[in-house]
Amino acid sequence: MAKLTLDELRRRREQARKSIYLRDGEFRGKVIVHMGTCGIAAGARAIVATFLEELEKSGRTDILVTTSGCAGLCSKEPMATVEMLDSPPVKYVLLTPEKVRRIFAEHILGGVAVAEYALGIGSERAG
Amino acid sequence: MSNGGERREKVGAALVVGGGIGGMQAALDLADAGIKVYLVESKPAIGGVMSQLDKTFPTNDCAMCTMAPRLVAIGRHKDIEVLTLTEVERIEGEPGNFTVTLRRRARFVDENVCTGCGSCVANCPVRFIPQPLDSIPPVKLAPEVQARVDQIIAEHRNRPGPLMPILQSINAVYNYFPEDVLRYVSQQLGIPLTHILRVATFYNAFSIVPRGKYIINVCMGTTCYVRGSERLMERFSDTLKIKPEETTPDMLFTLKAVRCIGCCGLAPAVMIGDTVYGKLTVKEIPGIIKKFQGANGHGQAHTG
Amino acid sequence: MAARRIELMLCTGTGCVAGGAFRIKKVLEEEIARHGLQSEISIVPTGCNGFCGQGPLLVVMPEKIFYGWLKTEDIPFLVQEHFLKGRPVKKLMFTPPERKEPIPLLSDIPFFKKQMLIVLRNKGIIDPEKIDDYIARDGYAALEKVLTSMTPEEVIEEIIKSGLRGRGGAGFPTGIKWKVCRNEPKTPKYVICNCDEGDPGAYMDRSVLESDPHSVIEGQTIAAYAIGASHGYIYVRTEYPLAIKRMQKAIEQAREYGLLGENILGTGFSFDLEIREGSGAFVCGEETSLIHSIEGKSPEPRQRPPFPAQVGIWGCPTVINNVETLATVPVIINRGAEWFSKIGTETSKGTKIFSLVGKINNTGLIEVPMGITLREIIYEIGGGIPGNRKFKAVQTGGPSGGCIPASLIDLPIDYESLTQAGSMMGSGGMIVMDEDTCMVDVAKFFIQFTNDESCGKCTTCRDGSAALLEVLTRITDGEGQEGDIEFLEELAWAIKDASMCGLGTTLPNPVLTTIRYFREEYEAHIREKRCPAKVCKNLIAYWIDPQLCQACLICKRECPAEAIYGEKHIVHVIDQSKCTKCGTCLEVCPPRFGAVKKLSGEPVPPVERGMKVERKKKTATPLQEQSSA
Ligand SMILES: Cc1cc2nc3c(=O)[nH]c(=O)nc-3n(C[C@H](O)[C@H](O)[C@H](O)COP(=O)(O)O)c2cc1C
Ligand code: SF4
Ligand code: SF4
Ligand code: SF4
Ligand code: FES
Ligand code: FES
């Protein structure tokens, strides 16, 4: 590659920051996909993948996608909990990739929970 | 030598060779015992190396303070004759009666008149007489060895300070320095062999004797030592029947103590080739040796 | 790069690689692929994480969960449980010896808690082979700042103001050194980074080069700008192949980005770097010797002055700095001298890396602010001494340093306090010793080392160390005489006075400090022919306690000298005339029996051969399976 100028170095730094955000970023929100055996059977893997896809498209580096064990509501899998800073966690049930896209746009980016997919607002313990 | 207690005629004089502090003291002791002494010194003056020292060890005495009284005493002693710029050529005879042939070089300066002002030194036009080197025949290496060494030399010769990188590359190929390779390098680079040897023998990672295919580096750094690496070394030594720094006759292993390989967290540590064995116990040693022997169809000599 | 949900920071420092980090990596990759998680999880090979005693290890981001002592067998379970199903695996987490519950988070582990990371700011967070990772964490921002908005004089002023002192041992103020060199009229000038790190037991420089090579390159480039140099060398000892490889790669990447070479970042400033390898000589860490070594001369040190800053490599003004010193520079430039000078003590600013090793629970590299006490380091960070043994001393400063006794545990760690205690900061090795370490033996060890490594130029150093060694060997062999201690002291001072380079003038320190603080141990060796720590071979004997031996036959089988007599049901006895004191029997006797003892300073109690084993009653101890071996 060609040698960098000062501006290019700065731009490169901004870009590179994004690629390591998991290691030292500040997070405003977190998506927890429940990945018990039942969740995986019900398609939780695709849910994770969709969240990651949307995340990448948005270019945001302050949102985390993680997994956790079975939430005990196997009939409602796949499920995910969305926790945004300064607002109560929301548990979404019976997810599909389409639902995920809407949740991502409206709740995570827009800040308004998608009530029709939610199990209950604020009923979930934090983290 | 002597034929049963039979005594021959003895000459009442002694010759001391070398006018350093030892020779000076010997001359004085002999002369004080009533013997005529000839003190021979090849340099223009007696005194030797001590005259250049500031202090002496281990007592820290001043060197000149030790020496000056002896210089004066020798100069004044009626029974000591100082022969400077003189070398011994031939000794004949037997104990008690030697005949010594000396060669005295010309001083070109009248010692009785010279005041030691140093003007002649400052004004001498001849500063440097180069030693001709062309009398040494060029070293011949086997063609494949020469190709290899030439390549190494070509790679580094144009950097400043090429000697170390060249030696390191040669060491990486042979695990030691074959003598003719060093001679060859000396001639190619125009660096005296003595200098190359001085560098080659200074570092722990170099060797001028062949070493085994596997160098067993037992860490003797502080941490490993405190954690018992000396016992590992003994066990390697007992099992392989060689001492540290030695090589097994089959040229498979060289045992070596190293100082910290930077794995102190795993002390005691041993490094063989690129593999590090951490938290090693004496019990595991025979197994490790077997593993390397096995990998080599034991006994196969290393050629190189 | 695609969005991921997990990054696995896998340590690939020398220690963990020796422990099998690359095998772990391979299995991790396979398992991740097996679960089809490649797009969600990435593995980031990092440099040394610091907690080497726990290696091979990995930290799971973003949660920062710490897993240590990994084995390849654990990986399939770990991947399935944690990385797929999100259930962290407790049994692979770190559990301090005195506690039952594991500590999941890296930041909660006491070893990491008290540390303050400046030089090691990127350890375990970046992939050392990726320049972009470094750049992302403000890498080369200091260089940018220096080249665009500071004059060389301002850079030097800033470093002087920060109070940064050399981390290579002597603690010379770095800014002043740069200033002297800048003011020399002769050109060209050079910067050398000293990574010879010969101090056995210290490996922080290796770790910095392995985990964050660009921070050294950046620091060195800033130094070059400050003094007006256009060429530099990094002198790395040959025992560090991984460090050399990573540094080489880093230099190539920096060149490619135009951060080294002609016209850096288009500012008109040019500087390039070259690696030179050492070949295993401790004295080559000394600056003049190092210069000779690069020049291909015989590497003995030379008299100073002139200092290298005046007359250095190829006869030109040269700044030589330690790895850690240079890696600190970018942070000072970025965050300001004022910020830096608030850390540490009055005379010693900033942080220092120590390698905390030896008889300590948590082994590894730590970076702590100057002025921290030994107590905090050993008990809070280090987690105390293993096996409930008593803390006896800590050796700092390597062969140039000394042993600091347990009574000085509240000593604040800075250049001056250590010197006052008779030791030295040195490069930062901290070797903890417990009651099983013999101080005379330790002194002998260091003198053996310096005697080996003395270049031989000065009689005092060459022959003086040999004379010290002879007396120390005599003492540890049980042949010490009255007056030996006084002789050692006298000789030590003569060596200190009359040697030329730092190796000679400091080599008596281990002897002097052990005499100063542990005189009674020397006396026990000399007068009572007893080694209190039971280390010195000539003064100890191995003995099997007939009351405890359960005739399990293990020691007999393992003894290489065939010195043990015994059979089934018969108490084992060591034939003292055959025993070579290798210590194997002590090591192999099962801890539940603990029958082999070391004796010193007392006669070996005679044991009759053929005695029947006294079986312990089953009700007393649950030892059913005894002697079934
Ligand atoms: C025997 C001896 C060994 C030394 N070894 C090292 C070493 O391994 N690494 C190092 O950085 N400095 C070492 N030094 C110190 C160097 O001479 C020099 O002071 C140092 O590199 C300067 O860098 P600094 O000002 O950044 O500390 C050693 C000194 C002596 C006398
Ligand atoms: S003090 Fe020792 S190592 Fe240093 S120059 Fe003298 S002999 Fe060499
Ligand atoms: S110390 Fe070694 S030689 Fe002596 S009895 Fe024990 S195992 Fe045998
Ligand atoms: S190993 Fe211990 S218990 Fe077993 S025979 Fe030897 S001394 Fe006795
Ligand atoms: S002391 Fe052995 S690896 Fe450091
Ligand atoms: S090498 Fe892995 S923690 Fe140090």
PDB file of N, CA, C and O in Angstrom, chain B residues 19-21 24-25 28 39 45-48 51 63-77 80 82:
ATOM      1  N   GLY B  19      62.478  -8.037  32.479  1.00  0.00           N
ATOM      2  CA  GLY B  19      62.640  -6.989  33.495  1.00  0.00           C
ATOM      3  C   GLY B  19      61.334  -6.441  34.021  1.00  0.00           C
ATOM      4  O   GLY B  19      61.226  -5.263  34.361  1.00  0.00           O
ATOM      5  N   GLY B  20      60.302  -7.292  34.089  1.00  0.00           N
ATOM      6  CA  GLY B  20      59.053  -6.856  34.729  1.00  0.00           C
ATOM      7  C   GLY B  20      59.235  -6.875  36.234  1.00  0.00           C
ATOM      8  O   GLY B  20      60.341  -7.086  36.741  1.00  0.00           O
ATOM      9  N   ILE B  21      58.132  -6.722  36.943  1.00  0.00           N
ATOM     10  CA  ILE B  21      58.239  -6.624  38.396  1.00  0.00           C
ATOM     11  C   ILE B  21      58.800  -7.915  38.982  1.00  0.00           C
ATOM     12  O   ILE B  21      59.619  -7.892  39.905  1.00  0.00           O
ATOM     13  N   MET B  24      62.560  -8.080  38.195  1.00  0.00           N
ATOM     14  CA  MET B  24      63.272  -7.093  38.988  1.00  0.00           C
ATOM     15  C   MET B  24      63.494  -7.588  40.408  1.00  0.00           C
ATOM     16  O   MET B  24      64.577  -7.484  40.977  1.00  0.00           O
ATOM     17  N   GLN B  25      62.423  -8.159  40.974  1.00  0.00           N
ATOM     18  CA  GLN B  25      62.536  -8.631  42.348  1.00  0.00           C
ATOM     19  C   GLN B  25      63.534  -9.790  42.417  1.00  0.00           C
ATOM     20  O   GLN B  25      64.369  -9.861  43.319  1.00  0.00           O
ATOM     21  N   LEU B  28      67.050  -8.469  42.275  1.00  0.00           N
ATOM     22  CA  LEU B  28      67.459  -7.850  43.535  1.00  0.00           C
ATOM     23  C   LEU B  28      67.770  -8.903  44.596  1.00  0.00           C
ATOM     24  O   LEU B  28      68.783  -8.808  45.295  1.00  0.00           O
ATOM     25  N   LEU B  39      70.451  -8.656  34.053  1.00  0.00           N
ATOM     26  CA  LEU B  39      68.991  -8.561  33.873  1.00  0.00           C
ATOM     27  C   LEU B  39      68.712  -8.207  32.409  1.00  0.00           C
ATOM     28  O   LEU B  39      69.055  -7.122  31.939  1.00  0.00           O
ATOM     29  N   ALA B  45      63.273  -0.356  28.106  1.00  0.00           N
ATOM     30  CA  ALA B  45      63.442  -0.060  29.526  1.00  0.00           C
ATOM     31  C   ALA B  45      62.851  -1.169  30.358  1.00  0.00           C
ATOM     32  O   ALA B  45      61.945  -1.876  29.909  1.00  0.00           O
ATOM     33  N   ILE B  46      63.351  -1.324  31.573  1.00  0.00           N
ATOM     34  CA  ILE B  46      62.732  -2.322  32.448  1.00  0.00           C
ATOM     35  C   ILE B  46      61.484  -1.712  33.089  1.00  0.00           C
ATOM     36  O   ILE B  46      61.255  -0.508  33.023  1.00  0.00           O
ATOM     37  N   GLY B  47      60.692  -2.555  33.700  1.00  0.00           N
ATOM     38  CA  GLY B  47      59.465  -2.049  34.350  1.00  0.00           C
ATOM     39  C   GLY B  47      58.240  -2.851  33.948  1.00  0.00           C
ATOM     40  O   GLY B  47      57.342  -3.092  34.750  1.00  0.00           O
ATOM     41  N   GLY B  48      58.197  -3.293  32.688  1.00  0.00           N
ATOM     42  CA  GLY B  48      57.111  -4.168  32.246  1.00  0.00           C
ATOM     43  C   GLY B  48      55.746  -3.505  32.315  1.00  0.00           C
ATOM     44  O   GLY B  48      55.615  -2.283  32.311  1.00  0.00           O
ATOM     45  N   SER B  51      54.343  -0.827  35.129  1.00  0.00           N
ATOM     46  CA  SER B  51      54.578   0.612  35.078  1.00  0.00           C
ATOM     47  C   SER B  51      53.388   1.330  34.446  1.00  0.00           C
ATOM     48  O   SER B  51      53.228   2.527  34.585  1.00  0.00           O
ATOM     49  N   ALA B  63      50.770   1.218  41.980  1.00  0.00           N
ATOM     50  CA  ALA B  63      51.751   0.395  41.267  1.00  0.00           C
ATOM     51  C   ALA B  63      53.137   1.042  41.268  1.00  0.00           C
ATOM     52  O   ALA B  63      54.144   0.374  41.520  1.00  0.00           O
ATOM     53  N   MET B  64      53.174   2.312  40.988  1.00  0.00           N
ATOM     54  CA  MET B  64      54.483   2.982  40.923  1.00  0.00           C
ATOM     55  C   MET B  64      55.166   2.973  42.281  1.00  0.00           C
ATOM     56  O   MET B  64      56.384   2.869  42.390  1.00  0.00           O
ATOM     57  N   CYS B  65      54.359   3.069  43.357  1.00  0.00           N
ATOM     58  CA  CYS B  65      54.947   3.088  44.693  1.00  0.00           C
ATOM     59  C   CYS B  65      55.610   1.760  45.005  1.00  0.00           C
ATOM     60  O   CYS B  65      56.555   1.669  45.771  1.00  0.00           O
ATOM     61  N   THR B  66      55.069   0.694  44.414  1.00  0.00           N
ATOM     62  CA  THR B  66      55.660  -0.614  44.629  1.00  0.00           C
ATOM     63  C   THR B  66      56.934  -0.753  43.811  1.00  0.00           C
ATOM     64  O   THR B  66      57.902  -1.383  44.217  1.00  0.00           O
ATOM     65  N   MET B  67      56.912  -0.160  42.645  1.00  0.00           N
ATOM     66  CA  MET B  67      57.952  -0.430  41.673  1.00  0.00           C
ATOM     67  C   MET B  67      59.140   0.512  41.767  1.00  0.00           C
ATOM     68  O   MET B  67      60.300   0.085  41.633  1.00  0.00           O
ATOM     69  N   ALA B  68      58.855   1.792  42.006  1.00  0.00           N
ATOM     70  CA  ALA B  68      59.925   2.793  41.938  1.00  0.00           C
ATOM     71  C   ALA B  68      61.111   2.467  42.838  1.00  0.00           C
ATOM     72  O   ALA B  68      62.269   2.548  42.386  1.00  0.00           O
ATOM     73  N   PRO B  69      60.899   2.069  44.081  1.00  0.00           N
ATOM     74  CA  PRO B  69      62.066   1.769  44.918  1.00  0.00           C
ATOM     75  C   PRO B  69      62.919   0.659  44.318  1.00  0.00           C
ATOM     76  O   PRO B  69      64.148   0.687  44.415  1.00  0.00           O
ATOM     77  N   ARG B  70      62.288  -0.290  43.655  1.00  0.00           N
ATOM     78  CA  ARG B  70      63.044  -1.397  43.053  1.00  0.00           C
ATOM     79  C   ARG B  70      63.831  -0.913  41.830  1.00  0.00           C
ATOM     80  O   ARG B  70      64.969  -1.337  41.614  1.00  0.00           O
ATOM     81  N   LEU B  71      63.207  -0.034  41.060  1.00  0.00           N
ATOM     82  CA  LEU B  71      63.930   0.522  39.906  1.00  0.00           C
ATOM     83  C   LEU B  71      65.206   1.208  40.366  1.00  0.00           C
ATOM     84  O   LEU B  71      66.288   1.003  39.818  1.00  0.00           O
ATOM     85  N   VAL B  72      65.046   2.012  41.401  1.00  0.00           N
ATOM     86  CA  VAL B  72      66.193   2.750  41.914  1.00  0.00           C
ATOM     87  C   VAL B  72      67.245   1.781  42.447  1.00  0.00           C
ATOM     88  O   VAL B  72      68.439   1.880  42.132  1.00  0.00           O
ATOM     89  N   ALA B  73      66.772   0.795  43.220  1.00  0.00           N
ATOM     90  CA  ALA B  73      67.709  -0.150  43.824  1.00  0.00           C
ATOM     91  C   ALA B  73      68.489  -0.892  42.754  1.00  0.00           C
ATOM     92  O   ALA B  73      69.698  -1.105  42.887  1.00  0.00           O
ATOM     93  N   ILE B  74      67.811  -1.258  41.657  1.00  0.00           N
ATOM     94  CA  ILE B  74      68.502  -1.979  40.585  1.00  0.00           C
ATOM     95  C   ILE B  74      69.519  -1.074  39.912  1.00  0.00           C
ATOM     96  O   ILE B  74      70.662  -1.467  39.658  1.00  0.00           O
ATOM     97  N   GLY B  75      69.095   0.134  39.643  1.00  0.00           N
ATOM     98  CA  GLY B  75      70.016   1.073  39.001  1.00  0.00           C
ATOM     99  C   GLY B  75      71.271   1.287  39.827  1.00  0.00           C
ATOM    100  O   GLY B  75      72.360   1.519  39.295  1.00  0.00           O
ATOM    101  N   ARG B  76      71.124   1.229  41.144  1.00  0.00           N
ATOM    102  CA  ARG B  76      72.254   1.543  42.007  1.00  0.00           C
ATOM    103  C   ARG B  76      73.080   0.324  42.384  1.00  0.00           C
ATOM    104  O   ARG B  76      74.198   0.446  42.854  1.00  0.00           O
ATOM    105  N   HIS B  77      72.478  -0.869  42.205  1.00  0.00           N
ATOM    106  CA  HIS B  77      73.150  -2.062  42.741  1.00  0.00           C
ATOM    107  C   HIS B  77      74.421  -2.350  41.960  1.00  0.00           C
ATOM    108  O   HIS B  77      74.414  -2.439  40.738  1.00  0.00           O
ATOM    109  N   ILE B  80      74.292  -5.612  39.719  1.00  0.00           N
ATOM    110  CA  ILE B  80      73.291  -5.868  38.673  1.00  0.00           C
ATOM    111  C   ILE B  80      73.665  -5.103  37.408  1.00  0.00           C
ATOM    112  O   ILE B  80      73.898  -3.910  37.443  1.00  0.00           O
ATOM    113  N   VAL B  82      72.106  -4.165  33.832  1.00  0.00           N
ATOM    114  CA  VAL B  82      70.852  -4.168  33.083  1.00  0.00           C
ATOM    115  C   VAL B  82      71.165  -4.147  31.594  1.00  0.00           C
ATOM    116  O   VAL B  82      71.926  -3.307  31.110  1.00  0.00           O
TER     117      VAL B  82
END
